[in-house]
Amino acid sequence: YKIGCMSLWDEWGEKHMVTVCQLDRLHVMKSMTIQNDGYEAVMLGLGYRSIHRQDRPVLGTFIKAGVGPKHHMCEFRVSSDCLLPVGHQMSVRHFVPGQWVFVSGWTKA
């Protein structure tokens, strides 16, 4: 979830804008491989949602991954060396300082 934006200053006094994000219960739900699916990707689930508000077919994905129901699920294309095991919990330690991350969002109209 995007928390907001803030400014950070480096040791030379230059101002850098940063986006503050929160990774709330981010788990790998499914790994797609070329052998099984024809392409390589990982499906990530974020947040928490009541089990009663989930669709029945999606519940099987949560059971196979061994995690609770998620609020958002999204699939990302990755290379074969970036595939993570199913059920792996990601944190901000997955990223390195200074790494560029492309973020897209949605607005409520």
mmCIF file of C-alpha atoms in Angstrom:
data_model
loop_
_atom_site.group_PDB
_atom_site.id
_atom_site.type_symbol
_atom_site.label_atom_id
_atom_site.label_comp_id
_atom_site.label_asym_id
_atom_site.label_seq_id
_atom_site.Cartn_x
_atom_site.Cartn_y
_atom_site.Cartn_z
ATOM 1 C CA TYR A 1 0.000 0.000 0.000
ATOM 2 C CA LYS A 2 1.238 3.503 -0.731
ATOM 3 C CA ILE A 3 1.555 5.452 2.500
ATOM 4 C CA GLY A 4 2.699 8.733 0.989
ATOM 5 C CA CYS A 5 5.645 10.751 -0.257
ATOM 6 C CA MET A 6 8.435 12.476 1.630
ATOM 7 C CA SER A 7 11.797 14.130 1.076
ATOM 8 C CA LEU A 8 15.192 12.817 2.104
ATOM 9 C CA TRP A 9 18.472 14.725 1.984
ATOM 10 C CA ASP A 10 21.785 13.041 1.206
ATOM 11 C CA GLU A 11 25.210 13.906 2.641
ATOM 12 C CA TRP A 12 25.734 16.624 -0.024
ATOM 13 C CA GLY A 13 22.520 18.393 0.909
ATOM 14 C CA GLU A 14 20.602 17.329 -2.195
ATOM 15 C CA LYS A 15 16.898 16.686 -1.788
ATOM 16 C CA HIS A 16 15.431 13.429 -3.107
ATOM 17 C CA MET A 17 11.736 12.603 -3.283
ATOM 18 C CA VAL A 18 10.815 9.105 -2.113
ATOM 19 C CA THR A 19 7.591 7.135 -2.030
ATOM 20 C CA VAL A 20 6.799 5.317 1.216
ATOM 21 C CA CYS A 21 5.127 1.934 0.720
ATOM 22 C CA GLN A 22 3.927 -0.678 3.193
ATOM 23 C CA LEU A 23 4.191 -4.380 2.360
ATOM 24 C CA ASP A 24 1.397 -5.837 4.462
ATOM 25 C CA ARG A 25 1.430 -9.665 4.465
ATOM 26 C CA LEU A 26 2.904 -9.915 0.978
ATOM 27 C CA HIS A 27 3.188 -13.584 -0.059
ATOM 28 C CA VAL A 28 3.996 -15.475 -3.241
ATOM 29 C CA MET A 29 0.735 -17.202 -4.154
ATOM 30 C CA LYS A 30 1.748 -19.043 -7.314
ATOM 31 C CA SER A 31 4.773 -19.494 -9.583
ATOM 32 C CA MET A 32 4.185 -19.907 -13.309
ATOM 33 C CA THR A 33 6.872 -21.742 -15.280
ATOM 34 C CA ILE A 34 7.422 -22.302 -18.985
ATOM 35 C CA GLN A 35 6.902 -26.062 -18.593
ATOM 36 C CA ASN A 36 3.486 -25.727 -16.916
ATOM 37 C CA ASP A 37 2.076 -22.414 -18.133
ATOM 38 C CA GLY A 38 4.114 -21.366 -21.181
ATOM 39 C CA TYR A 39 5.540 -18.255 -19.504
ATOM 40 C CA GLU A 40 7.354 -17.277 -16.314
ATOM 41 C CA ALA A 41 5.648 -15.168 -13.665
ATOM 42 C CA VAL A 42 4.854 -14.948 -9.977
ATOM 43 C CA MET A 43 1.478 -14.174 -8.452
ATOM 44 C CA LEU A 44 1.677 -12.059 -5.308
ATOM 45 C CA GLY A 45 -1.040 -11.539 -2.711
ATOM 46 C CA LEU A 46 -1.195 -8.477 -0.455
ATOM 47 C CA GLY A 47 -3.139 -7.636 2.695
ATOM 48 C CA TYR A 48 -5.959 -9.562 4.323
ATOM 49 C CA ARG A 49 -9.582 -10.183 3.421
ATOM 50 C CA SER A 50 -12.253 -12.149 5.224
ATOM 51 C CA ILE A 51 -12.680 -15.699 3.942
ATOM 52 C CA HIS A 52 -16.408 -15.073 3.555
ATOM 53 C CA ARG A 53 -15.780 -12.278 1.030
ATOM 54 C CA GLN A 54 -13.632 -14.406 -1.311
ATOM 55 C CA ASP A 55 -14.749 -16.245 -4.418
ATOM 56 C CA ARG A 56 -14.832 -20.014 -4.050
ATOM 57 C CA PRO A 57 -12.393 -20.818 -6.907
ATOM 58 C CA VAL A 58 -9.760 -18.463 -5.458
ATOM 59 C CA LEU A 59 -9.792 -20.196 -2.063
ATOM 60 C CA GLY A 60 -7.901 -23.150 -3.562
ATOM 61 C CA THR A 61 -4.999 -20.840 -4.436
ATOM 62 C CA PHE A 62 -4.720 -19.739 -0.804
ATOM 63 C CA ILE A 63 -4.857 -23.327 0.478
ATOM 64 C CA LYS A 64 -2.127 -24.471 -1.955
ATOM 65 C CA ALA A 65 0.105 -21.558 -0.947
ATOM 66 C CA GLY A 66 -0.544 -22.145 2.759
ATOM 67 C CA VAL A 67 -1.486 -18.522 3.444
ATOM 68 C CA GLY A 68 -4.639 -16.667 4.440
ATOM 69 C CA PRO A 69 -7.007 -14.895 2.041
ATOM 70 C CA LYS A 70 -5.600 -11.769 0.399
ATOM 71 C CA HIS A 71 -7.138 -8.413 -0.462
ATOM 72 C CA HIS A 72 -5.162 -7.826 -3.686
ATOM 73 C CA MET A 73 -3.622 -10.389 -6.019
ATOM 74 C CA CYS A 74 -1.468 -9.503 -8.998
ATOM 75 C CA GLU A 75 0.752 -11.364 -11.435
ATOM 76 C CA PHE A 76 4.204 -10.139 -12.483
ATOM 77 C CA ARG A 77 6.338 -11.421 -15.349
ATOM 78 C CA VAL A 78 9.833 -12.388 -14.173
ATOM 79 C CA SER A 79 12.824 -14.302 -15.499
ATOM 80 C CA SER A 80 13.581 -17.852 -14.383
ATOM 81 C CA ASP A 81 16.267 -16.749 -11.917
ATOM 82 C CA CYS A 82 13.767 -14.470 -10.127
ATOM 83 C CA LEU A 83 11.123 -17.112 -9.366
ATOM 84 C CA LEU A 84 10.395 -17.362 -5.641
ATOM 85 C CA PRO A 85 8.981 -20.404 -3.829
ATOM 86 C CA VAL A 86 5.230 -20.526 -3.205
ATOM 87 C CA GLY A 87 4.310 -19.262 0.272
ATOM 88 C CA HIS A 88 7.452 -17.100 0.581
ATOM 89 C CA GLN A 89 6.761 -13.879 2.512
ATOM 90 C CA MET A 90 8.376 -10.825 0.969
ATOM 91 C CA SER A 91 9.526 -7.838 2.994
ATOM 92 C CA VAL A 92 11.288 -4.579 2.227
ATOM 93 C CA ARG A 93 14.598 -6.423 2.707
ATOM 94 C CA HIS A 94 13.955 -7.951 -0.734
ATOM 95 C CA PHE A 95 14.905 -4.581 -2.239
ATOM 96 C CA VAL A 96 18.287 -2.860 -1.999
ATOM 97 C CA PRO A 97 18.835 0.856 -1.178
ATOM 98 C CA GLY A 98 18.829 2.970 -4.318
ATOM 99 C CA GLN A 99 16.993 0.376 -6.404
ATOM 100 C CA TRP A 100 14.473 1.801 -8.854
ATOM 101 C CA VAL A 101 10.988 0.352 -8.487
ATOM 102 C CA PHE A 102 8.258 1.082 -11.023
ATOM 103 C CA VAL A 103 4.970 1.678 -9.216
ATOM 104 C CA SER A 104 1.523 2.021 -10.748
ATOM 105 C CA GLY A 105 -1.643 2.828 -8.888
ATOM 106 C CA TRP A 106 -5.330 3.406 -9.278
ATOM 107 C CA THR A 107 -7.558 6.294 -8.345
ATOM 108 C CA LYS A 108 -11.127 6.381 -7.177
ATOM 109 C CA ALA A 109 -13.201 8.419 -9.600
#
